[in-house]
Short mmCIF file of C-alpha atoms in Angstrom, two decimals:
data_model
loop_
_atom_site.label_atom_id
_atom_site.label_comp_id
_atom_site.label_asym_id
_atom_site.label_seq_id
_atom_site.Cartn_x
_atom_site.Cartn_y
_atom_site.Cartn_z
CA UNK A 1063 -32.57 -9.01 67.02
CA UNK A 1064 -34.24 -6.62 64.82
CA UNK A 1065 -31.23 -4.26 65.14
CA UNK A 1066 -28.98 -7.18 64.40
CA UNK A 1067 -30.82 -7.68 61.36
CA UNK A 1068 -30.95 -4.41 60.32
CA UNK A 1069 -27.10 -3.78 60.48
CA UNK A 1070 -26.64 -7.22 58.70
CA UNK A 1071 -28.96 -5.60 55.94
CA UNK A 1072 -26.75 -2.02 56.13
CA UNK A 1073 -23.59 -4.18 55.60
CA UNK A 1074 -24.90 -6.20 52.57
CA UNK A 1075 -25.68 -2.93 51.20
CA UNK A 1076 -22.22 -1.15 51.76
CA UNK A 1077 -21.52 -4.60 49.99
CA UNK A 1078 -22.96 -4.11 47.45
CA UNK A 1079 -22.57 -0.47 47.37
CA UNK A 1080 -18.58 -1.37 47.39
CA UNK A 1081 -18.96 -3.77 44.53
CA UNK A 1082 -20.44 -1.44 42.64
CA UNK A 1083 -18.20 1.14 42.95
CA UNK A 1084 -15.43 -0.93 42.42
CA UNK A 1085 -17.18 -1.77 39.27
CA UNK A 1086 -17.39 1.55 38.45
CA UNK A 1087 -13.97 2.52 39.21
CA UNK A 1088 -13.16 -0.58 36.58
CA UNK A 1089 -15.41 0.81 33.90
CA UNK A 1090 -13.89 4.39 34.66
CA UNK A 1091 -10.48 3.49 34.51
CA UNK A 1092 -10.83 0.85 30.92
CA UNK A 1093 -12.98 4.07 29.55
CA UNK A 1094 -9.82 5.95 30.49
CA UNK A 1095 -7.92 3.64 28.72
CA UNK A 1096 -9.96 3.31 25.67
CA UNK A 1097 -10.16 7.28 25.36
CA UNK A 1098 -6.01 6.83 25.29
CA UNK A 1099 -6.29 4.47 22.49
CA UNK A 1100 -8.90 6.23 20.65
CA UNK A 1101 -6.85 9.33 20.90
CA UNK A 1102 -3.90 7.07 19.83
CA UNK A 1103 -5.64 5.80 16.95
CA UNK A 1104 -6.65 9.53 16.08
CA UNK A 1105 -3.40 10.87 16.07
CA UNK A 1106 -2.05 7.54 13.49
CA UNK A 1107 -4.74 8.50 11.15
CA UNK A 1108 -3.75 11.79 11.12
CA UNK A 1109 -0.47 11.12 10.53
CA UNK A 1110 -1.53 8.73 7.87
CA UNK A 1111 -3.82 11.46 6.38
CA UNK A 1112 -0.58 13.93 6.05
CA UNK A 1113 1.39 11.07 4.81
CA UNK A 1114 -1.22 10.66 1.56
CA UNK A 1115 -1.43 14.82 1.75
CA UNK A 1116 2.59 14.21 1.20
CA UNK A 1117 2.53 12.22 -1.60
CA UNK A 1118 -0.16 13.57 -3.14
CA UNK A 1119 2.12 16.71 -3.42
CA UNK A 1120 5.15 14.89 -4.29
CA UNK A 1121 2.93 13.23 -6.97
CA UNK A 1122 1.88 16.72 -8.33
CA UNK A 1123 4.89 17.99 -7.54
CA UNK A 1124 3.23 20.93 -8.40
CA UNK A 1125 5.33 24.20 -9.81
CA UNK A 1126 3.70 26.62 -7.23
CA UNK A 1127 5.12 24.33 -4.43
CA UNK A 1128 8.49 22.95 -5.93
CA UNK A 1129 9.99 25.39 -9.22
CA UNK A 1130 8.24 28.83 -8.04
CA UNK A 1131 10.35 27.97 -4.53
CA UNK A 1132 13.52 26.49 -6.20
CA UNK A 1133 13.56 28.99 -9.03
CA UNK A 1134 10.95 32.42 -8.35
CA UNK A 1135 9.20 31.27 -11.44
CA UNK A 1136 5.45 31.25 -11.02
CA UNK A 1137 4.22 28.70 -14.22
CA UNK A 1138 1.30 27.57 -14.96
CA UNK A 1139 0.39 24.08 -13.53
CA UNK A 1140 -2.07 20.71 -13.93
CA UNK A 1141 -5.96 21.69 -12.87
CA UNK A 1142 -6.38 18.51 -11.70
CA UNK A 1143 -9.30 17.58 -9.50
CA UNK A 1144 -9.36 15.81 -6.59
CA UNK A 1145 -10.16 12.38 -7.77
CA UNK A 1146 -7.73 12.82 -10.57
CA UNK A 1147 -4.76 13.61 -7.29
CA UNK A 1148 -6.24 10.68 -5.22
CA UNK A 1149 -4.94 8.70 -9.23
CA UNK A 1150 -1.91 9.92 -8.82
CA UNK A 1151 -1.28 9.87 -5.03
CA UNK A 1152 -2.54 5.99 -5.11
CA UNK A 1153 0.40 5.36 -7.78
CA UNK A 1154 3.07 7.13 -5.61
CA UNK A 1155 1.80 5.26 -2.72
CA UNK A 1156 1.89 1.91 -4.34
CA UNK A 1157 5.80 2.36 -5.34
CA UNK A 1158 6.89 3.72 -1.78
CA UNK A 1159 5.81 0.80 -0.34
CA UNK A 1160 8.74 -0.54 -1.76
CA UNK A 1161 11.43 2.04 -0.93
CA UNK A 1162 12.67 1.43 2.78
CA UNK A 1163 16.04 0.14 2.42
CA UNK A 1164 15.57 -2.11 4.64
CA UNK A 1165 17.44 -4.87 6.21
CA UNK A 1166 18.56 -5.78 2.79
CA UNK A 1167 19.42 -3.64 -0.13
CA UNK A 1168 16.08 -3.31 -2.81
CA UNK A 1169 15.50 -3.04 -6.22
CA UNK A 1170 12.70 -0.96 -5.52
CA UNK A 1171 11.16 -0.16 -9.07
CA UNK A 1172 14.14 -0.81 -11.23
CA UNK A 1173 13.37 -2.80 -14.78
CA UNK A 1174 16.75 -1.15 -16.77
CA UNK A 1175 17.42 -4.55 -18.39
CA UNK A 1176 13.83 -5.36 -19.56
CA UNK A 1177 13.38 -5.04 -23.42
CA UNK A 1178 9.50 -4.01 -24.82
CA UNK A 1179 9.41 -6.69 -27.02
CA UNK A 1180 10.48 -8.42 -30.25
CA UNK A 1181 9.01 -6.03 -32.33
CA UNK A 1182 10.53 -3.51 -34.71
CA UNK A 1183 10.26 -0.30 -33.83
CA UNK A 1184 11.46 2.80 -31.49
CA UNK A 1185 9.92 2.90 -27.68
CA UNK A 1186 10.49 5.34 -25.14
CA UNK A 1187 10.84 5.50 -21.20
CA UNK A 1188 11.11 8.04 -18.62
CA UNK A 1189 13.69 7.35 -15.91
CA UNK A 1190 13.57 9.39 -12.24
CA UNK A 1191 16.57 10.18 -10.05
CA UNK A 1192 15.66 9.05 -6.55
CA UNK A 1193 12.35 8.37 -4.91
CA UNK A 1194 10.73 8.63 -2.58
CA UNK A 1195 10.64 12.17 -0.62
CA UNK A 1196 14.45 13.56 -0.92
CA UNK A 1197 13.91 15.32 2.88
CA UNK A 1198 16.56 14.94 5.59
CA UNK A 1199 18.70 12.12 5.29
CA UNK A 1200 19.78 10.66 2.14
CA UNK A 1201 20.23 6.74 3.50
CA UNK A 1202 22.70 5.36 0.04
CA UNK A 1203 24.04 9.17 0.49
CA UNK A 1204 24.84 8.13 4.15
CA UNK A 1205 26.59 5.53 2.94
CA UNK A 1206 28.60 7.36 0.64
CA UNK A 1207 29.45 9.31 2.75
CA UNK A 1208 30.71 7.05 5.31
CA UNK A 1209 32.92 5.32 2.68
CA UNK A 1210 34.06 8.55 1.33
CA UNK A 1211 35.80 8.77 5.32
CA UNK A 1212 32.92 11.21 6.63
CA UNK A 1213 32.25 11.06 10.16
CA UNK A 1214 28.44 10.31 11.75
CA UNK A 1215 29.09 14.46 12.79
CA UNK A 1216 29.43 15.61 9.26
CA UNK A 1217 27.23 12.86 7.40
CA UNK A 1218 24.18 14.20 9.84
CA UNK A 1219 24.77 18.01 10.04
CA UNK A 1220 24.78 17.57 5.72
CA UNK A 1221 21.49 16.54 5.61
CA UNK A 1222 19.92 18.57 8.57
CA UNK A 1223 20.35 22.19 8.88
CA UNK A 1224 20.45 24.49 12.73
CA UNK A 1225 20.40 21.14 14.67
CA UNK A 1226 22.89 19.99 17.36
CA UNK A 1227 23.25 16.29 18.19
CA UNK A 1228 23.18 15.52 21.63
CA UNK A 1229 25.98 13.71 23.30
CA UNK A 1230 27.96 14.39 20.32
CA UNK A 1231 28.71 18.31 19.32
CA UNK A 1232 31.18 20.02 21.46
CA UNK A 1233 29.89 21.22 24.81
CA UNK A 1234 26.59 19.41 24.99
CA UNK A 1235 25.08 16.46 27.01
CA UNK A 1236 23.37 12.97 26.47
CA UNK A 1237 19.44 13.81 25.88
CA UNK A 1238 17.48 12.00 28.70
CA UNK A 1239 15.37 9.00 26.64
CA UNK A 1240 12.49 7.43 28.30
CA UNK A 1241 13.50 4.08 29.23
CA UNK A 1242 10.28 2.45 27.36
CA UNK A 1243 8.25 3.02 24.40
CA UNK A 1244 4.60 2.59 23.70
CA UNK A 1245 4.65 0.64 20.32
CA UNK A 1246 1.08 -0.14 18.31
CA UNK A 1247 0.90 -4.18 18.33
CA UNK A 1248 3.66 -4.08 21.03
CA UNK A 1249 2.74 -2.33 24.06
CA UNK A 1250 5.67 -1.01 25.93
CA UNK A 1251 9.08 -2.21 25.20
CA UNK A 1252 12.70 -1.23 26.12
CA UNK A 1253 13.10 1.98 24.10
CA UNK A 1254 17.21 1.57 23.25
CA UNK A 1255 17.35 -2.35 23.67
CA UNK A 1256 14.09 -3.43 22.07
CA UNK A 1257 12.89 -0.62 19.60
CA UNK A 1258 16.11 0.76 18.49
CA UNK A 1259 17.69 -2.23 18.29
CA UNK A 1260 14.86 -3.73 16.33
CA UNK A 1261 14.54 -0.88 13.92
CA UNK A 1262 15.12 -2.49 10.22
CA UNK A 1263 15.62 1.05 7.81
CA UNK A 1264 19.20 0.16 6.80
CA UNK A 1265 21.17 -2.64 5.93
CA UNK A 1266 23.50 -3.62 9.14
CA UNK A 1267 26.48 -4.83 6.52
CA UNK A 1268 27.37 -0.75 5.72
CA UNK A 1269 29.82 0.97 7.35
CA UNK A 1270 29.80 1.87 10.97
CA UNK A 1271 29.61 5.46 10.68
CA UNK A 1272 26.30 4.92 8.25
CA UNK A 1273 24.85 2.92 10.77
CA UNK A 1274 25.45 5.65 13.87
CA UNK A 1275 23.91 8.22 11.50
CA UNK A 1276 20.69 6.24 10.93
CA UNK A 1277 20.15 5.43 14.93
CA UNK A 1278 20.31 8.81 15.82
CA UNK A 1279 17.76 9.85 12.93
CA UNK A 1280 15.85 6.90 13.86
CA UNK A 1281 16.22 7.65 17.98
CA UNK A 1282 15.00 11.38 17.05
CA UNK A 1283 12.76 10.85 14.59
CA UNK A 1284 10.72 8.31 17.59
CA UNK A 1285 11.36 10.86 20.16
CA UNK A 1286 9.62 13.83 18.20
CA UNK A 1287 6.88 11.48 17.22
CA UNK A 1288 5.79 10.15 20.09
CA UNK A 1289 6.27 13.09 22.30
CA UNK A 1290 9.27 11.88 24.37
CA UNK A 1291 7.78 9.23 24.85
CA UNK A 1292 4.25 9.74 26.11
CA UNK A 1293 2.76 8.56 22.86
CA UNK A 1294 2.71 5.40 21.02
CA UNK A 1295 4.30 4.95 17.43
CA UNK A 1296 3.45 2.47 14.73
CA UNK A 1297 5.86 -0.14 13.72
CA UNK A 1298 5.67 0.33 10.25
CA UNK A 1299 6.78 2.21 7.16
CA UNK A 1300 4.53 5.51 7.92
CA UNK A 1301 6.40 5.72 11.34
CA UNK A 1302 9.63 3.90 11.36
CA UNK A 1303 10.06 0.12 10.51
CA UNK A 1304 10.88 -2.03 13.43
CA UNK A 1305 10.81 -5.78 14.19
CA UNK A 1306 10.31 -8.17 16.80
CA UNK A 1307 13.45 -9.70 17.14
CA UNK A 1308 16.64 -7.63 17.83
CA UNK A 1309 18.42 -6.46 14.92
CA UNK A 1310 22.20 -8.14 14.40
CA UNK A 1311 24.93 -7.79 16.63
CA UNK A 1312 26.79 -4.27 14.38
CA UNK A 1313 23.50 -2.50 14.46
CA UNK A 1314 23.61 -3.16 17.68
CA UNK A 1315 26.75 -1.88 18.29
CA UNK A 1316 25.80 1.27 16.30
CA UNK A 1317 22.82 1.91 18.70
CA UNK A 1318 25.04 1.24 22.30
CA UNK A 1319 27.42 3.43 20.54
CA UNK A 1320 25.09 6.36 19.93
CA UNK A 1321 23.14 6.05 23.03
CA UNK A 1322 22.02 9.56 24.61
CA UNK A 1323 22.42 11.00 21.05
CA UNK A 1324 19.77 12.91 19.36
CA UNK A 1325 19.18 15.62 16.56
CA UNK A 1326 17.69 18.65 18.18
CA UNK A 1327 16.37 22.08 17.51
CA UNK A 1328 15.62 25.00 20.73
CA UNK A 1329 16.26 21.39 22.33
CA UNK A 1330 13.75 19.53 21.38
CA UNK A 1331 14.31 16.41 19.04
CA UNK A 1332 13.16 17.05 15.26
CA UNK A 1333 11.14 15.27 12.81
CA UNK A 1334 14.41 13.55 11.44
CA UNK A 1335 12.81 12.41 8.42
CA UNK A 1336 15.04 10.29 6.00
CA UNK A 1337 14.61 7.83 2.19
CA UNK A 1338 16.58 5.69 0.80
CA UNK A 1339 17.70 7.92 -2.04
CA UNK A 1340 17.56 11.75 -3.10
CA UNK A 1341 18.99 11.32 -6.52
CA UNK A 1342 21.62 13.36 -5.78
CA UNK A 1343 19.60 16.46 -4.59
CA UNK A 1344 17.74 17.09 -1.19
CA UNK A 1345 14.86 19.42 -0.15
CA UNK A 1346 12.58 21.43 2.67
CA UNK A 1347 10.03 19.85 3.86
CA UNK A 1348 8.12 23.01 2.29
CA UNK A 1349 9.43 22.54 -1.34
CA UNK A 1350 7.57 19.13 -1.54
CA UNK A 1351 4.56 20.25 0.33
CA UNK A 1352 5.26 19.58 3.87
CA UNK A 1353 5.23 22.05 6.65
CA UNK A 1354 8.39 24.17 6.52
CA UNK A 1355 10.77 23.23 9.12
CA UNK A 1356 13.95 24.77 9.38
CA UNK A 1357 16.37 22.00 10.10
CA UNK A 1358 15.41 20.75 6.47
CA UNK A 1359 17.63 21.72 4.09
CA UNK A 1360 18.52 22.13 0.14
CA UNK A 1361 21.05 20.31 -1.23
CA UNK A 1362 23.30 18.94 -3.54
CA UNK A 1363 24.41 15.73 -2.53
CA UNK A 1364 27.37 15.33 -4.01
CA UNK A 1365 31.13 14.78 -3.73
CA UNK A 1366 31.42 17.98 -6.31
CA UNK A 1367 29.28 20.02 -8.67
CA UNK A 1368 26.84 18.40 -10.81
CA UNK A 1369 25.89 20.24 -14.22
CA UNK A 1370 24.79 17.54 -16.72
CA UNK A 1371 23.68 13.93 -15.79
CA UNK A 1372 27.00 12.62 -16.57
CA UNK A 1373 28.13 14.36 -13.38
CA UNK A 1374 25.48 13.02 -11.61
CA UNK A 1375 26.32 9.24 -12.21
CA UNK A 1376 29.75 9.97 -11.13
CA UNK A 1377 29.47 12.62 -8.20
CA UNK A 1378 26.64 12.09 -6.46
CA UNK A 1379 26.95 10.13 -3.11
CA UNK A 1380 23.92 8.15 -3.31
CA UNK A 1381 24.62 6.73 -6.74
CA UNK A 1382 25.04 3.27 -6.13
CA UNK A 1383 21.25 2.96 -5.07
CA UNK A 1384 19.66 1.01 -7.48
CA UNK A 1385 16.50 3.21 -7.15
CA UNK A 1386 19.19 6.27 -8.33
CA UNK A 1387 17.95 5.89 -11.54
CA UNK A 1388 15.18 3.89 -12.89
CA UNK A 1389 11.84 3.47 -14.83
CA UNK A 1390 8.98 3.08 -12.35
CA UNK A 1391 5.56 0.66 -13.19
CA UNK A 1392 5.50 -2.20 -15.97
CA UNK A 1393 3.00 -3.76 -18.06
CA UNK A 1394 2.80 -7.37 -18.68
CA UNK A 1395 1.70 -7.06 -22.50
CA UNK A 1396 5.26 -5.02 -22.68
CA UNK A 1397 7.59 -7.89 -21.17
CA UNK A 1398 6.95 -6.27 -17.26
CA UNK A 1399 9.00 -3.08 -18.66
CA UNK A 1400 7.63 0.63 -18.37
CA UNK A 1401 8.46 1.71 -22.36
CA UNK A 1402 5.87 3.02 -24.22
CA UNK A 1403 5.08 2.73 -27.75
CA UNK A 1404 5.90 6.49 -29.93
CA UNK A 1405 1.55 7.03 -30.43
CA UNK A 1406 1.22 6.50 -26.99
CA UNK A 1407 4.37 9.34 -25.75
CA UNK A 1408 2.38 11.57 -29.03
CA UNK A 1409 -0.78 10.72 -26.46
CA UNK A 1410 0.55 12.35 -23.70
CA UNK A 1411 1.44 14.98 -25.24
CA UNK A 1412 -1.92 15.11 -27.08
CA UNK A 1413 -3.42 15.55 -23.69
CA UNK A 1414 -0.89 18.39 -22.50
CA UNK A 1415 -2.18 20.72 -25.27
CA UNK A 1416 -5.33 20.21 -25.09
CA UNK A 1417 -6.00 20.19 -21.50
CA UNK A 1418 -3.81 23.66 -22.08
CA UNK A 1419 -6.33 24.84 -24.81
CA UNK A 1420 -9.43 23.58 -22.59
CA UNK A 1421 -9.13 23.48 -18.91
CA UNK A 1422 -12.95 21.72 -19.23
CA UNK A 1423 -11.99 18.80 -20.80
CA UNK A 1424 -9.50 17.62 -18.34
CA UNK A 1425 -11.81 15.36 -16.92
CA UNK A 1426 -11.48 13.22 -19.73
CA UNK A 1427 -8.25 12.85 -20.23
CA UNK A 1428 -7.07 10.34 -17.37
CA UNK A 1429 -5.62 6.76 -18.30
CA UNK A 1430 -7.80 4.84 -20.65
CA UNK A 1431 -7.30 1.12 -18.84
CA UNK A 1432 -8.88 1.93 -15.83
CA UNK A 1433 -12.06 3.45 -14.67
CA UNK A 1434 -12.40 7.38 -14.94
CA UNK A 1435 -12.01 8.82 -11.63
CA UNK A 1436 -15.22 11.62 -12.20
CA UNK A 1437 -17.41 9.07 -13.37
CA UNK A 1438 -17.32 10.60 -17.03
CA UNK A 1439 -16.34 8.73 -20.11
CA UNK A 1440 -12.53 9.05 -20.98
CA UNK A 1441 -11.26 10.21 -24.77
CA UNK A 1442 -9.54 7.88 -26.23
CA UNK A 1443 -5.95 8.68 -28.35
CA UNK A 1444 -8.52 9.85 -31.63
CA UNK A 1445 -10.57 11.47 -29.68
CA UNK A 1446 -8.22 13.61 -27.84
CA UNK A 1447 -6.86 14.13 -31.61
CA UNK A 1448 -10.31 15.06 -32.91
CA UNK A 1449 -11.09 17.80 -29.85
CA UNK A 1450 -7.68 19.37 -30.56
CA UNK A 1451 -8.11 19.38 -34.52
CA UNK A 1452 -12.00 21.09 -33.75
CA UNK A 1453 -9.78 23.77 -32.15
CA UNK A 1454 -7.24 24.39 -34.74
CA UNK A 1455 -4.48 22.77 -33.14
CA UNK A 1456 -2.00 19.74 -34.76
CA UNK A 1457 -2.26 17.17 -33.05
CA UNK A 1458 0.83 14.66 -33.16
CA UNK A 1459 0.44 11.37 -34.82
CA UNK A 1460 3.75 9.75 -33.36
CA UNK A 1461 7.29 11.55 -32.24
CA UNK A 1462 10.64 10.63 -33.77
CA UNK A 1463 12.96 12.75 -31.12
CA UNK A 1464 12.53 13.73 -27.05
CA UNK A 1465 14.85 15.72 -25.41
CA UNK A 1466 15.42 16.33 -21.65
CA UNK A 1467 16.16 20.29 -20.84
CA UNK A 1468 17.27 20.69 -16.29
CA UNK A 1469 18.30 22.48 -14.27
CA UNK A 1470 21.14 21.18 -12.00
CA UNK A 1471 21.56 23.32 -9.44
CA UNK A 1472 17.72 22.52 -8.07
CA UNK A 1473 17.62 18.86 -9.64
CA UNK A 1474 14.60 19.48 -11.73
CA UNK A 1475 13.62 18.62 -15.35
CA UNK A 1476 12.23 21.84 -16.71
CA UNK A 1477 11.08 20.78 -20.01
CA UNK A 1478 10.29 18.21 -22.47
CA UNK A 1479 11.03 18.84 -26.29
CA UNK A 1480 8.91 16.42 -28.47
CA UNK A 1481 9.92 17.05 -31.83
CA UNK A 1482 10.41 20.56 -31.80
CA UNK A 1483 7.69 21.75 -29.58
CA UNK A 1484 8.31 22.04 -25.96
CA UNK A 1485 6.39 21.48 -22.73
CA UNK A 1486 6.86 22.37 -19.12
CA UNK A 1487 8.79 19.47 -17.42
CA UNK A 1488 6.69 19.33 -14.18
CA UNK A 1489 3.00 19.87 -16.18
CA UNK A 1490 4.75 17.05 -18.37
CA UNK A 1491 5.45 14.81 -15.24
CA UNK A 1492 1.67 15.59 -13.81
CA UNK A 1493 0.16 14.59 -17.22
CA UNK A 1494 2.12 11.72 -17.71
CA UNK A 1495 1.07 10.41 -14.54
CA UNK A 1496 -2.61 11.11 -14.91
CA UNK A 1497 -2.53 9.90 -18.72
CA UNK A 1498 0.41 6.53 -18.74
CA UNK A 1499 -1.26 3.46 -18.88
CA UNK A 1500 -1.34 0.31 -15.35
CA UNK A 1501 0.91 1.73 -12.88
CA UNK A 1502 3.64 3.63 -14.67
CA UNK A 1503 5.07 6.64 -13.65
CA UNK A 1504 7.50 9.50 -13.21
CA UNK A 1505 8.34 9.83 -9.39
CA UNK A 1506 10.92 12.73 -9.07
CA UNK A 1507 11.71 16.75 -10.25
CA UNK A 1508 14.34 15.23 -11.50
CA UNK A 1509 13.76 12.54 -14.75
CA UNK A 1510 15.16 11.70 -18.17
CA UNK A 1511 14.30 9.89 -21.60
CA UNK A 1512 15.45 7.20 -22.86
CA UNK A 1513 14.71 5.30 -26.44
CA UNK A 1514 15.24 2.25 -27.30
#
């Protein structure tokens, strides 16, 4: 009897024993789990991080990272600090959110018809060519392209350089795509029947050979991203939009029709990065501040040369966008429009010279209707007159005449004349930003003046 009991008493405890481990092997495998998500969720902020890194630079758009590459010409550039960039970035981010083209064309920042007011009197407004990033594929270029008779071949291998799409270039083979996808609010779903097919980044009334173009950006663009597969993506504009329900029936089409066919490079698929619209003129991913890659590419995206911004308008394949060309930001006191009164255009360029003269006082000199981003008190429009007059500089009271100077074979506005005296078009455009009052902005290299 006593042995009885005492095996009873050994079982219970392998019982137990077995529970426990079974417990264990629970915990061990949900820690697993979690240590997958966390490293998930670490590799989305990162991605988010270079993201605001991105347009922080495209912000900028700094002369050390954009003209000294497009042109050899080292100039000098904006000391801003790094409150006054987290400004600027926060503007750029609040227009992109509106740039995806979507499953519907967008008017994305576009107030052309707006009038200041009923006032007499001049006003002025500065008007960018394309937005947001101008790397890889130019989407409204795509569909230029298409309707100009170009082929999904040639409409891709324009926009990306030393790549060869799978399935599709002579003498190559359909790229083996995981059959699922890990997606973040998801989990894992069909890879070419639910995610492809439920990406929304282009309107599904364009032409075929548009649509073929954008699923095998969008197929490569998840591929590289997630790793082939063996990480998850987010659903969203800093991955790739996609929805929950299936995209329409010629979108469809366009992904069945592409299937196996990817943009690669030493055979791996790239980073096939794509906006809506380049304003006529693509990049490297080095020229805005990204990491170089090589199947980026310079460009002038048009149908033939461009070398005023009448040619522009007509040439360029992207220009029925309506984010081609447009004023960015409004104010409500100004009708919702972005013009700006004469004194405050005389402002701006109050605070180029004297952020020139004094690289100390630039601090100071951010927009006056919101709080300073050092914590120090902001100069006012007299003020900034009365530091430059203490240093024996004329100040300007209004202007009466702007003029545009660029150059068209990089896309770039390379200065600003304000009645007579000229300024560095890129310092301009990182002054302007810091200095223009609510949310208005210049978002390109690429920009013009308009008066009304």
């Amino acid at each position: 009897n006593e042995d009885k009991k005492n095996i009873t008493d050994l079982k219970d405890k392998i019982d137990v024993l077995n529970r426990e481990r079974a417990a264990l092997e629970r915990d061990k495998t949900q820690m697993a789990e979690d240590k997958i998500d966390l490293e998930n969720q670490k590799v989305h902020l990162e991605a988010q991080e270079v993201y605001l890194n991105s347009q922080i630079a495209s912000a900028r758009n700094t002369q050390n990272q954009l003209a000294s590459q497009l042109t050899g010409i080292t100039k000098d550039i904006a000391n801003l600090s790094a409150k006054e960039q987290q400004i600027l970035a926060a503007k750029a981010a609040a227009a992109a959110a509106s740039t995806s083209v979507g499953s519907k064309e967008q008017n994305g920042g576009v107030i052309s018809e707006g009038t200041p007011s009923k006032t007499s009197g001049d006003f002025y407004s500065f008007w960018s060519y394309g937005f947001p990033h101008r790397v890889g594929m130019n989407q409204y270029g795509a569909y230029g392209r298409a309707l100009a008779g170009q082929t999904v071949r040639t409409i891709l291998h324009s926009y990306y350089a030393n790549t060869t799409i799978t399935g599709l270039d002579a003498g190559t083979s359909a790229y083996p795509v995981p059959e699922k996808i890990k997606v973040d609010g998801y989990g894992w779903i069909s890879f070419e029947d639910l995610y492809l097919k439920g990406i929304g980044e282009m309107p599904s009334s364009w032409s075929m050979e548009a649509l073929k173009a954008q699923a095998i950006a969008a197929r490569s663009y998840a591929l590289n991203y997630t790793n082939n597969g063996t990480k998850s993506i987010c659903p969203s504009q800093s991955c790739q939009v996609v929805k929950r329900e299936i995209n329409n029936g010629t979108w469809q089409a366009a992904v069945d029709a592409t299937r196996g066919m990817v943009l690669t490079s030493g055979g791996l698929p790239i980073t096939a990065w794509y906006s809506s619209t380049h304003g006529g003129y693509a990049y490297t991913s080095g020229d805005i501040g990204w990491s170089n890659k090589p199947w980026t590419k310079r460009l002038v995206d048009a149908n033939s040369g461009i070398g005023n911004f009448s040619d522009l308008f007509n040439n360029s394949y992207d220009k029925s966008s309506p984010t081609f060309y447009c004023d960015w930001g409004s104010r409500t006191q100004y009708n919702k429009t972005a013009w700006l009164k004469p004194e405050e255009v005389a402002d701006i360029a109050n605070v180029i010279l004297l952020a020139k003269a004094d690289g100390s006082t630039q601090k100071h000199l951010s927009q006056t209707d919101k709080p300073n981003p050092d914590g120090v008190d902001t100069w006012d429009e007299n003020r900034v007159k009365n530091e430059l007059s203490s240093r024996g500089i004329t100040s300007f009271n209004s202007v009466s005449n702007v003029s545009i100077g660029a150059d068209f074979g990089s896309g770039r506005t390379t200065t600003v004349t304000i009645d007579g005296r000229s300024f560095d078009g890129q310092d301009f455009k990182s002054y302007f930003n810091l200095r223009s009052p609510s949310n208005i902005q210049i978002v390109g290299p690429l920009f013009n003046i308009e008066k009304r």
